[in-house]
Amino acid sequence: MVKRFLTAAIAATMILGATSVFGAPPGYDAVEVKDGGTIKGRVVFGGDAPERKKLEVTKDHEACGKDAKLSDELTVNAENKGIQWAVVYVKKIKKGKAWPEGSMKQTYDQKACVFTEHVKVIPVGCTLEMSNSDAVLHNVKAASMKTNFNESIPANDKIEQTFNFDEQVKLECSVHPWMSSYLFVSEHPYAVVTDADGNFELTDLPKGKYNIIAWQETLGKHDKKGEKVEIKGGDTQELELKFEGK
Ligand SMILES: [Cu+2]
């Protein structure tokens, strides 16, 4: 009898576990947010702004262009030290607004042999239609902790990929070594990419205390625990997140 009960319990656990991976994101409840607050500010570099690396275009010049491309992997604004393409997110938020409609199916393009969005935030379970707008073949590959694939995309064609895990996924092209980008796959929608001045804005946060973290692909997290911010209801809190001594 005990054995039968245990078997049933294990089966139930397995079913619940599978649902949490492939169904709605585990550990996050989408609710209506009334009188939500905003956290906004900038992500800045602590030292002198480094020069962007030059990436030589070594082949397929007709489709990719002849001139070297400026790398997006660390893009610091020389005038105001703002960091572009960082992601600012709320650590371990369990409840809040839903993802915008249409978030589970999005597009992602490659044009002139560059991924057109260098960093993109998507929800866990999102399917990306990855297109190739060039007249040459691209081969997109991902090798992160949990997401692995390696797929050719013929000229002017597309493929679909689904991202089921809460992690950062680096995308590269095995034909054109200068091509790279990152997908920031998140359970909750409180994660945004910074603009060319390092600006960010997280909106519709329920009342509560939060830890805010900035992540950048070459610098990691600006702080492990994050910056503490309290939203009291309908208020706007300003925040500067600095990568010190980097
Ligand atoms: Cu390519």
CSV table of C-alpha atoms and ligand atoms in Angstrom, one decimal:
chain,number,residue,atom,x,y,z
A,1,MET,CA,0.0,0.0,0.0
A,2,VAL,CA,2.8,2.4,1.0
A,3,LYS,CA,4.7,1.5,-2.1
A,4,ARG,CA,1.6,2.2,-4.3
A,5,PHE,CA,1.1,5.6,-2.7
A,6,LEU,CA,4.8,6.5,-3.2
A,7,THR,CA,4.6,5.5,-6.9
A,8,ALA,CA,1.5,7.8,-7.3
A,9,ALA,CA,3.3,10.6,-5.5
A,10,ILE,CA,6.4,10.3,-7.7
A,11,ALA,CA,4.2,10.2,-10.9
A,12,ALA,CA,2.4,13.3,-9.8
A,13,THR,CA,5.7,15.1,-9.1
A,14,MET,CA,7.0,14.2,-12.5
A,15,ILE,CA,3.8,15.5,-14.2
A,16,LEU,CA,4.0,18.8,-12.3
A,17,GLY,CA,7.7,19.1,-13.0
A,18,ALA,CA,7.1,18.6,-16.7
A,19,THR,CA,4.3,21.2,-16.7
A,20,SER,CA,6.6,23.7,-15.0
A,21,VAL,CA,9.1,23.4,-17.8
A,22,PHE,CA,6.9,23.3,-20.9
A,23,GLY,CA,3.7,25.1,-19.7
A,24,ALA,CA,3.5,28.5,-17.9
A,25,PRO,CA,6.8,29.7,-16.5
A,26,PRO,CA,7.3,28.2,-13.0
A,27,GLY,CA,7.5,30.4,-10.0
A,28,TYR,CA,5.8,33.5,-11.5
A,29,ASP,CA,2.1,34.5,-11.3
A,30,ALA,CA,0.7,37.1,-13.7
A,31,VAL,CA,-1.8,39.2,-11.9
A,32,GLU,CA,-3.6,42.6,-12.5
A,33,VAL,CA,-1.3,45.4,-11.2
A,34,LYS,CA,-3.2,48.4,-9.8
A,35,ASP,CA,-1.4,51.6,-9.0
A,36,GLY,CA,1.9,50.1,-10.1
A,37,GLY,CA,5.3,51.9,-9.6
A,38,THR,CA,8.2,52.6,-11.9
A,39,ILE,CA,11.9,52.1,-11.5
A,40,LYS,CA,14.0,54.0,-14.0
A,41,GLY,CA,17.5,55.2,-14.4
A,42,ARG,CA,20.8,54.5,-16.1
A,43,VAL,CA,23.5,51.8,-16.3
A,44,VAL,CA,27.0,53.4,-16.4
A,45,PHE,CA,30.6,52.3,-16.8
A,46,GLY,CA,32.9,53.0,-13.8
A,47,GLY,CA,36.1,53.8,-15.7
A,48,ASP,CA,37.1,55.4,-18.9
A,49,ALA,CA,34.9,54.4,-21.8
A,50,PRO,CA,36.7,51.7,-23.8
A,51,GLU,CA,36.8,51.8,-27.6
A,52,ARG,CA,34.6,49.4,-29.4
A,53,LYS,CA,36.4,46.5,-31.0
A,54,LYS,CA,36.6,46.5,-34.8
A,55,LEU,CA,35.4,43.2,-36.4
A,56,GLU,CA,37.0,42.5,-39.8
A,57,VAL,CA,34.6,41.2,-42.5
A,58,THR,CA,36.6,38.4,-44.0
A,59,LYS,CA,34.2,36.9,-46.6
A,60,ASP,CA,30.9,37.3,-48.4
A,61,HIS,CA,31.6,41.0,-49.0
A,62,GLU,CA,28.7,41.4,-51.4
A,63,ALA,CA,26.1,40.5,-48.8
A,64,CYS,CA,28.0,41.5,-45.6
A,65,GLY,CA,29.8,44.7,-46.8
A,66,LYS,CA,33.5,45.3,-47.0
A,67,ASP,CA,34.2,47.6,-44.0
A,68,ALA,CA,35.0,46.4,-40.6
A,69,LYS,CA,32.0,46.4,-38.2
A,70,LEU,CA,32.0,47.9,-34.7
A,71,SER,CA,31.5,45.2,-32.1
A,72,ASP,CA,28.4,45.6,-29.9
A,73,GLU,CA,29.7,43.3,-27.1
A,74,LEU,CA,30.7,46.3,-24.9
A,75,THR,CA,29.1,49.6,-26.1
A,76,VAL,CA,29.9,52.5,-23.7
A,77,ASN,CA,28.8,56.0,-24.6
A,78,ALA,CA,32.0,58.1,-24.5
A,79,GLU,CA,30.1,61.3,-23.5
A,80,ASN,CA,28.0,60.0,-20.6
A,81,LYS,CA,29.5,56.5,-19.9
A,82,GLY,CA,26.0,54.9,-20.4
A,83,ILE,CA,26.2,51.2,-21.4
A,84,GLN,CA,24.0,50.1,-24.2
A,85,TRP,CA,22.8,46.5,-24.5
A,86,ALA,CA,22.8,45.8,-20.8
A,87,VAL,CA,19.8,44.1,-19.2
A,88,VAL,CA,18.2,45.5,-16.0
A,89,TYR,CA,16.0,43.1,-14.2
A,90,VAL,CA,14.2,42.5,-10.9
A,91,LYS,CA,15.7,39.6,-9.0
A,92,LYS,CA,13.3,36.7,-8.2
A,93,ILE,CA,10.0,38.6,-8.5
A,94,LYS,CA,7.2,36.1,-8.0
A,95,LYS,CA,4.1,38.1,-8.9
A,96,GLY,CA,3.3,41.0,-11.2
A,97,LYS,CA,2.1,42.1,-14.7
A,98,ALA,CA,1.7,39.6,-17.6
A,99,TRP,CA,4.0,39.7,-20.6
A,100,PRO,CA,2.6,41.9,-23.5
A,101,GLU,CA,0.4,40.1,-26.0
A,102,GLY,CA,2.3,38.4,-28.7
A,103,SER,CA,5.4,37.9,-26.6
A,104,MET,CA,5.4,34.1,-26.9
A,105,LYS,CA,6.0,34.3,-30.7
A,106,GLN,CA,8.5,36.9,-32.0
A,107,THR,CA,10.9,37.5,-34.9
A,108,TYR,CA,14.6,37.8,-35.0
A,109,ASP,CA,16.5,38.8,-38.1
A,110,GLN,CA,20.0,38.8,-39.6
A,111,LYS,CA,20.8,41.6,-42.0
A,112,ALA,CA,24.1,42.5,-43.7
A,113,CYS,CA,25.6,39.7,-41.6
A,114,VAL,CA,24.6,41.2,-38.2
A,115,PHE,CA,21.9,40.0,-35.8
A,116,THR,CA,19.6,43.1,-35.9
A,117,GLU,CA,19.0,43.2,-32.2
A,118,HIS,CA,22.2,42.6,-30.3
A,119,VAL,CA,20.5,41.7,-27.0
A,120,LYS,CA,16.8,40.7,-26.8
A,121,VAL,CA,14.7,39.8,-23.7
A,122,ILE,CA,12.1,37.0,-24.3
A,123,PRO,CA,9.9,35.0,-22.1
A,124,VAL,CA,10.6,31.3,-21.1
A,125,GLY,CA,8.7,29.2,-23.7
A,126,CYS,CA,9.0,31.9,-26.5
A,127,THR,CA,9.3,30.7,-30.1
A,128,LEU,CA,11.5,32.9,-32.3
A,129,GLU,CA,11.1,33.0,-36.0
A,130,MET,CA,14.8,33.5,-36.9
A,131,SER,CA,15.0,34.9,-40.4
A,132,ASN,CA,17.9,35.5,-42.8
A,133,SER,CA,17.4,38.6,-44.9
A,134,ASP,CA,20.8,38.2,-46.6
A,135,ALA,CA,21.6,36.5,-50.0
A,136,VAL,CA,24.1,34.2,-48.2
A,137,LEU,CA,23.7,31.2,-45.9
A,138,HIS,CA,23.9,31.8,-42.1
A,139,ASN,CA,24.2,29.1,-39.5
A,140,VAL,CA,22.9,30.0,-36.1
A,141,LYS,CA,24.3,28.1,-33.2
A,142,ALA,CA,23.6,28.3,-29.4
A,143,ALA,CA,25.7,26.6,-26.7
A,144,SER,CA,24.5,27.7,-23.3
A,145,MET,CA,24.0,25.7,-20.1
A,146,LYS,CA,20.6,24.2,-21.2
A,147,THR,CA,20.0,25.4,-24.8
A,148,ASN,CA,21.9,23.8,-27.6
A,149,PHE,CA,21.3,23.9,-31.3
A,150,ASN,CA,23.1,24.4,-34.6
A,151,GLU,CA,20.9,25.2,-37.6
A,152,SER,CA,21.6,26.5,-41.1
A,153,ILE,CA,19.3,29.2,-42.5
A,154,PRO,CA,19.5,29.4,-46.3
A,155,ALA,CA,19.5,32.8,-48.0
A,156,ASN,CA,16.2,34.7,-47.5
A,157,ASP,CA,14.7,31.9,-45.5
A,158,LYS,CA,13.8,31.3,-41.8
A,159,ILE,CA,13.7,28.7,-39.0
A,160,GLU,CA,11.9,28.5,-35.7
A,161,GLN,CA,13.4,27.8,-32.3
A,162,THR,CA,11.8,27.7,-28.9
A,163,PHE,CA,13.6,28.8,-25.7
A,164,ASN,CA,12.4,26.8,-22.6
A,165,PHE,CA,14.9,27.8,-20.0
A,166,ASP,CA,15.6,30.8,-17.8
A,167,GLU,CA,19.1,31.7,-18.9
A,168,GLN,CA,21.2,33.9,-21.2
A,169,VAL,CA,21.8,32.2,-24.6
A,170,LYS,CA,24.6,33.4,-26.8
A,171,LEU,CA,23.9,33.1,-30.5
A,172,GLU,CA,26.7,32.9,-33.1
A,173,CYS,CA,27.0,32.2,-36.7
A,174,SER,CA,29.5,29.5,-37.7
A,175,VAL,CA,29.9,30.9,-41.2
A,176,HIS,CA,30.6,34.5,-40.1
A,177,PRO,CA,32.8,34.6,-37.0
A,178,TRP,CA,32.1,38.3,-36.2
A,179,MET,CA,28.4,37.7,-35.7
A,180,SER,CA,27.1,37.3,-32.1
A,181,SER,CA,24.2,38.3,-29.9
A,182,TYR,CA,22.4,37.3,-26.7
A,183,LEU,CA,18.9,36.3,-25.8
A,184,PHE,CA,18.0,37.0,-22.2
A,185,VAL,CA,15.3,34.4,-21.4
A,186,SER,CA,13.2,35.4,-18.4
A,187,GLU,CA,10.3,34.0,-16.4
A,188,HIS,CA,8.9,37.4,-15.7
A,189,PRO,CA,8.6,40.6,-17.8
A,190,TYR,CA,10.5,42.9,-15.4
A,191,ALA,CA,13.7,42.7,-17.6
A,192,VAL,CA,14.6,45.4,-20.1
A,193,VAL,CA,17.5,46.3,-22.5
A,194,THR,CA,19.3,49.6,-22.1
A,195,ASP,CA,19.4,52.2,-24.9
A,196,ALA,CA,22.4,54.0,-26.3
A,197,ASP,CA,22.6,56.3,-23.2
A,198,GLY,CA,22.3,53.4,-20.8
A,199,ASN,CA,18.7,54.3,-19.9
A,200,PHE,CA,16.2,51.7,-18.6
A,201,GLU,CA,12.6,51.8,-17.3
A,202,LEU,CA,10.8,49.0,-15.4
A,203,THR,CA,7.1,49.8,-15.2
A,204,ASP,CA,3.9,48.5,-13.5
A,205,LEU,CA,5.6,47.1,-10.4
A,206,PRO,CA,3.3,46.0,-7.6
A,207,LYS,CA,3.9,47.5,-4.1
A,208,GLY,CA,6.9,45.8,-2.5
A,209,LYS,CA,10.7,45.6,-2.0
A,210,TYR,CA,12.8,44.6,-4.9
A,211,ASN,CA,16.5,43.9,-5.8
A,212,ILE,CA,17.5,45.4,-9.1
A,213,ILE,CA,20.5,44.0,-11.0
A,214,ALA,CA,22.2,45.1,-14.3
A,215,TRP,CA,23.7,42.3,-16.4
A,216,GLN,CA,26.1,42.8,-19.3
A,217,GLU,CA,27.6,40.1,-21.5
A,218,THR,CA,31.3,40.8,-20.9
A,219,LEU,CA,31.0,42.3,-17.3
A,220,GLY,CA,28.5,40.0,-15.7
A,221,LYS,CA,26.2,41.3,-12.9
A,222,HIS,CA,26.9,44.8,-11.6
A,223,ASP,CA,26.2,43.4,-8.1
A,224,LYS,CA,25.2,39.9,-6.9
A,225,LYS,CA,22.5,40.9,-4.5
A,226,GLY,CA,21.3,43.9,-6.4
A,227,GLU,CA,20.2,47.5,-5.5
A,228,LYS,CA,17.3,47.6,-3.0
A,229,VAL,CA,14.3,49.6,-4.0
A,230,GLU,CA,10.9,50.0,-2.4
A,231,ILE,CA,7.8,50.7,-4.4
A,232,LYS,CA,5.0,52.1,-2.2
A,233,GLY,CA,2.3,52.4,-4.9
A,234,GLY,CA,2.2,54.5,-8.0
A,235,ASP,CA,5.6,56.1,-7.3
A,236,THR,CA,8.7,56.4,-9.5
A,237,GLN,CA,12.1,55.5,-8.1
A,238,GLU,CA,15.3,56.6,-9.8
A,239,LEU,CA,18.4,54.5,-9.8
A,240,GLU,CA,22.0,54.5,-11.2
A,241,LEU,CA,23.6,51.1,-11.6
A,242,LYS,CA,27.3,51.3,-12.0
A,243,PHE,CA,29.9,48.7,-13.0
A,244,GLU,CA,32.6,49.8,-10.6
A,245,GLY,CA,36.3,49.3,-11.4
A,246,LYS,CA,35.6,47.4,-14.6
B,1,CU,CU,26.3,34.3,-40.9
